[in-house]
Amino acid sequence: MKKILVTGGTGFIGSHTVVELQNKGYEVVIADNLSNSSENVIDNIFKITGKKPAFGKVDVAEKDQFFKFLSQHSGIESIIHFAASKAVGESVQQPLKYYRNNINGMINVLEAMKEFNIPNLVFSSSCTVYGQPEKLPVTEQSPIQPALSPYGNTKQINEEIIHDFLSVNQGLHCIALRYFNPVGAHPSSLIGELPLGVPANLVPFITQTAAGIRECLSVFGNDYNTPDGTPIRDYIDIIDLANAHIAAINRMEENKQKSSLEFFNIGTGRGLSVLELIKTFEEATGVKLNYKIVGRRAGDIEKVWADTSYANKELGWKAVVPLKETLLNAWKWQQKLADN
């Protein structure tokens, strides 16, 4: 049974990835400082999979703490690195928090690969590295644009750090997955997106508005150069996204990489506007949403969606969950939260 370290493993993407890893027979060790998640997630992972991952409340950005934790867990063969601050808007307001947390964490993970002989890394990157692309859909060869937010900039910088590190450390490997917009929840309604405080992402805003927790959903801008004036994104189901990480791990374990650092776009290949997403949610759930158009938000990109053909071919992976099912799962998760 291969052992994998998942940093940020109690978070939204991390927890769903831990579930899929355990379902595939991997032994999982989680390091998470619980800054944007809850330790209850561990119990819910156990309810879904019948296995409890090893867990430590660890800040990956604090090297001594992180290395002490790793010294207690021998035999780790791969790392999936999620742990990072992730809100675009907050990063504009608090840039140093993002640079300190996201970049220090990355450096510590790379140093840990050397120190503890861990050959494989999957890095949680982002489509924000493409900025506002000149051509759509975005391929892995699309130019990296100047970042529109400190959050996006940390993803770009971390990709560069990984590149420079691997160029002088033979035998270490990384796949950087450039996600588009992860949405949804586990079909069991036992885990899902659990933002502490004000959500940074659109779907929790939608479900909280539908549940009456928020009076009104704000749509940031309707004067973009898109068919209905609202921004367009590529929304990918959280389980599909989780499985992309397992495909990446498999590729490294089977020595199928074409270079020590590879990049893959992880999305559906379809762009949807904010208003289209709202309409799809209403159709999937039968719940009408109260929303209003407000001004644009700093750092937001007008439109972006993925060309996923390279990931489909090379990773043998494809997004398969229909968006209505994804949004219904997100709504069921929100209702479960309300019942608790």
XYZ file of C-alpha atoms in Angstrom:
340
model
C 0.000 0.000 0.000
C 1.649 3.216 -1.152
C 1.782 6.119 1.281
C 0.913 9.655 0.170
C 1.192 12.924 2.058
C -1.671 15.327 1.342
C -1.009 18.861 2.577
C -4.239 20.784 3.109
C -6.022 17.435 3.145
C -9.017 18.571 5.220
C -9.853 21.380 2.790
C -12.395 21.264 -0.020
C -10.251 19.747 -2.776
C -7.942 17.957 -0.348
C -10.671 16.023 1.475
C -12.286 14.771 -1.733
C -8.876 13.723 -3.047
C -8.134 11.848 0.205
C -11.421 9.942 -0.220
C -10.575 8.932 -3.788
C -6.998 7.973 -2.812
C -8.231 5.771 0.036
C -10.853 4.195 -2.212
C -8.009 3.271 -4.605
C -6.031 1.639 -1.782
C -3.501 4.345 -0.928
C -2.460 5.033 2.655
C -2.923 8.761 3.303
C -1.183 11.106 5.735
C -2.711 14.594 6.087
C -0.903 17.750 7.219
C -3.278 20.710 7.650
C -3.299 23.743 9.965
C -7.148 23.877 9.870
C -7.063 27.585 8.961
C -9.941 27.103 6.508
C -11.318 23.683 7.447
C -12.398 21.495 10.350
C -10.964 18.358 11.939
C -14.493 16.849 11.731
C -13.692 16.214 8.073
C -11.444 13.315 9.169
C -14.409 11.520 10.767
C -16.495 12.063 7.640
C -13.733 10.702 5.406
C -13.800 7.618 7.663
C -17.590 7.324 7.255
C -17.245 7.374 3.466
C -14.221 5.093 3.062
C -14.101 3.003 6.244
C -10.501 4.164 6.740
C -9.152 7.016 8.830
C -6.176 8.876 7.359
C -3.280 9.772 9.656
C -3.622 13.445 10.581
C -1.470 16.167 12.107
C -2.408 19.781 12.769
C 0.626 21.142 11.002
C 1.436 24.441 9.301
C 3.389 23.447 6.199
C 4.736 27.020 5.959
C 6.511 26.492 9.324
C 9.493 24.334 8.384
C 10.470 22.994 11.829
C 6.897 21.953 12.599
C 6.455 20.381 9.157
C 9.734 18.453 9.192
C 9.101 17.152 12.705
C 5.762 15.798 11.495
C 7.368 14.165 8.449
C 10.033 12.503 10.590
C 7.182 10.662 12.361
C 5.762 9.275 9.086
C 8.345 7.252 7.187
C 7.817 5.687 3.776
C 5.963 8.529 2.046
C 6.379 8.105 -1.723
C 4.436 11.067 -3.070
C 3.142 14.464 -1.958
C -0.006 16.202 -3.154
C 0.406 19.837 -2.134
C -2.861 21.749 -1.614
C -2.046 23.766 1.532
C -2.316 27.451 0.601
C -4.420 30.552 1.056
C -6.784 30.685 -1.899
C -9.150 33.691 -2.042
C -8.480 36.056 -4.955
C -10.224 39.032 -3.327
C -8.526 38.556 0.038
C -5.134 38.251 -1.651
C -5.589 41.719 -3.175
C -6.276 43.085 0.323
C -3.636 41.025 2.168
C -0.824 40.312 -0.304
C 1.883 39.543 2.266
C -0.238 36.844 3.894
C -0.425 35.108 0.512
C 3.256 35.445 -0.349
C 4.346 34.287 3.105
C 1.980 31.335 3.323
C 1.923 30.044 -0.238
C 5.572 30.474 -1.156
C 7.091 29.371 2.163
C 4.872 26.301 2.079
C 6.054 25.437 -1.434
C 9.729 25.824 -0.547
C 9.292 23.615 2.523
C 7.574 20.905 0.483
C 10.429 20.869 -2.057
C 13.053 20.753 0.688
C 11.107 17.878 2.264
C 11.273 15.911 -1.014
C 15.055 16.035 -0.803
C 15.345 15.559 2.952
C 12.951 12.593 3.159
C 13.595 11.038 -0.282
C 10.079 11.612 -1.613
C 10.360 11.480 -5.420
C 6.910 12.588 -6.605
C 4.909 15.795 -6.205
C 1.525 16.877 -7.520
C 1.195 20.647 -7.220
C -2.183 22.317 -6.932
C -1.789 25.089 -9.501
C -4.450 27.211 -11.152
C -5.748 28.529 -14.445
C -5.061 31.989 -12.969
C -1.518 31.603 -14.374
C -3.003 32.275 -17.825
C -4.408 35.636 -16.692
C -6.871 36.899 -19.289
C -5.906 34.703 -22.257
C -5.774 36.231 -25.710
C -7.029 32.994 -27.278
C -9.611 30.551 -25.940
C -9.827 27.775 -25.019
C -6.576 27.730 -23.068
C -3.985 25.052 -23.855
C -0.941 24.162 -21.763
C 1.114 26.111 -24.311
C -0.881 29.320 -23.807
C 1.390 32.125 -22.620
C 1.622 32.828 -18.910
C 0.192 36.327 -18.412
C 0.993 38.828 -15.663
C -1.088 37.783 -12.660
C -4.147 39.861 -11.788
C -3.948 39.035 -8.074
C -1.320 38.101 -5.488
C -3.027 34.693 -5.232
C -2.529 34.108 -8.948
C 1.016 35.394 -8.695
C 1.887 32.859 -5.972
C 0.798 30.058 -8.316
C 3.033 31.426 -11.095
C 5.981 31.946 -8.754
C 5.581 28.461 -7.291
C 5.606 26.894 -10.755
C 8.871 28.752 -11.449
C 10.341 27.648 -8.098
C 9.461 24.013 -8.861
C 11.027 24.304 -12.321
C 14.287 25.739 -10.974
C 14.414 23.186 -8.152
C 13.845 20.153 -10.391
C 16.428 21.351 -12.915
C 19.183 20.706 -10.330
C 17.629 17.746 -8.478
C 17.658 14.657 -10.655
C 15.252 11.855 -9.761
C 12.534 14.169 -8.419
C 9.342 14.726 -10.396
C 6.339 17.029 -10.377
C 3.048 17.360 -12.195
C 1.371 20.751 -11.818
C -2.381 20.592 -12.330
C -3.828 23.904 -13.457
C -7.380 23.725 -12.168
C -10.252 25.669 -13.515
C -13.206 26.183 -11.108
C -13.847 23.287 -8.701
C -17.484 22.971 -7.567
C -19.848 20.460 -6.003
C -19.659 18.098 -3.028
C -19.364 14.381 -2.346
C -22.607 12.543 -3.300
C -22.815 11.242 0.288
C -23.214 14.854 1.545
C -20.594 14.020 4.194
C -17.926 16.368 2.813
C -18.121 19.477 0.664
C -16.985 23.071 0.459
C -17.033 24.561 3.953
C -15.829 28.156 3.798
C -15.176 29.738 7.174
C -16.729 33.207 7.149
C -17.617 34.818 3.822
C -17.191 32.371 0.903
C -14.521 33.180 -1.667
C -16.165 31.065 -4.376
C -19.407 31.455 -6.281
C -21.175 28.135 -5.618
C -21.172 28.398 -1.785
C -22.619 31.894 -2.234
C -25.312 30.405 -4.451
C -26.187 27.588 -2.036
C -26.127 29.876 1.014
C -28.451 32.292 -0.777
C -30.753 29.428 -1.788
C -30.802 28.294 1.854
C -31.690 31.787 3.097
C -28.397 32.237 4.961
C -27.618 35.143 2.651
C -30.349 37.475 1.545
C -29.048 38.123 -1.938
C -26.365 36.845 -4.305
C -24.128 39.543 -5.791
C -23.138 39.057 -9.432
C -19.953 41.074 -9.912
C -20.356 42.912 -13.207
C -22.594 42.460 -16.261
C -20.591 44.643 -18.629
C -17.931 42.125 -19.631
C -17.377 41.198 -23.268
C -19.386 37.951 -23.000
C -22.807 36.970 -24.441
C -24.728 37.986 -21.284
C -22.126 40.397 -19.860
C -21.160 38.186 -16.893
C -17.770 36.442 -16.505
C -17.283 32.983 -17.985
C -15.551 30.119 -16.185
C -14.983 26.384 -16.592
C -16.708 24.647 -13.649
C -15.370 21.173 -12.838
C -16.883 18.646 -10.448
C -14.829 18.086 -7.305
C -14.739 14.282 -7.743
C -13.527 14.621 -11.331
C -10.829 16.990 -10.053
C -9.833 14.616 -7.244
C -9.407 11.785 -9.734
C -7.069 13.920 -11.865
C -4.599 13.848 -8.937
C -4.671 10.057 -8.855
C -4.064 9.970 -12.615
C -1.066 12.281 -12.073
C 0.328 10.072 -9.283
C -0.102 7.003 -11.502
C 1.772 8.696 -14.344
C 4.769 9.391 -12.097
C 4.721 5.956 -10.457
C 4.727 4.335 -13.896
C 7.560 6.608 -15.170
C 5.442 7.874 -18.045
C 6.447 11.529 -17.703
C 8.004 13.247 -20.713
C 9.959 15.607 -18.459
C 10.557 16.063 -14.720
C 7.932 18.853 -14.623
C 4.683 18.611 -16.554
C 1.591 20.821 -16.675
C -2.005 19.779 -17.318
C -5.230 21.771 -17.609
C -7.937 20.256 -15.415
C -11.382 21.440 -16.466
C -14.358 20.353 -18.551
C -13.508 22.210 -21.746
C -16.764 24.169 -21.536
C -17.213 27.792 -20.472
C -20.303 28.907 -18.557
C -21.273 32.437 -17.534
C -22.272 33.355 -13.989
C -25.892 33.835 -15.083
C -25.863 30.472 -16.900
C -24.556 28.826 -13.739
C -27.341 30.421 -11.679
C -29.933 29.217 -14.211
C -28.467 25.671 -14.201
C -28.595 25.617 -10.386
C -32.265 26.693 -10.449
C -33.082 23.968 -12.990
C -31.199 21.281 -11.036
C -32.728 22.102 -7.644
C -36.055 23.827 -8.385
C -34.969 26.694 -6.103
C -35.200 30.290 -7.372
C -32.260 32.505 -6.464
C -32.447 36.115 -5.349
C -29.531 37.867 -7.066
C -28.513 41.376 -8.071
C -25.932 42.820 -10.430
C -23.240 44.878 -8.697
C -19.937 46.413 -9.809
C -16.953 44.421 -10.976
C -14.615 42.863 -8.406
C -10.864 43.592 -8.340
C -8.711 40.784 -9.761
C -11.488 39.019 -11.679
C -10.790 37.673 -15.168
C -13.360 38.190 -17.928
C -13.479 34.714 -19.438
C -11.452 31.535 -19.345
C -12.052 27.878 -20.085
C -9.821 24.908 -20.758
C -8.709 22.864 -23.683
C -8.391 19.539 -21.828
C -7.410 17.324 -24.767
C -3.777 16.988 -23.599
C -4.802 15.894 -20.096
C -7.431 13.551 -21.557
C -4.820 11.882 -23.776
C -1.740 11.836 -21.541
C -3.332 11.240 -18.134
C -6.119 9.005 -19.415
C -8.450 11.260 -17.425
C -11.659 13.081 -18.356
C -14.298 15.121 -16.541
C -17.504 13.079 -16.618
C -19.932 14.399 -13.968
C -22.805 16.491 -15.465
C -23.022 20.061 -14.095
C -26.628 19.647 -12.903
C -25.568 16.659 -10.806
C -22.619 18.658 -9.438
C -24.836 21.570 -8.417
C -27.446 19.261 -6.913
C -24.713 17.647 -4.781
C -23.595 21.107 -3.653
C -27.184 21.950 -2.695
C -27.680 18.673 -0.781
C -24.439 19.399 1.097
C -25.705 22.870 2.015
C -28.992 21.402 3.270
C -27.087 18.838 5.342
C -25.078 21.678 6.923
C -28.324 23.460 7.785
C -29.710 20.280 9.427
C -26.624 20.103 11.644
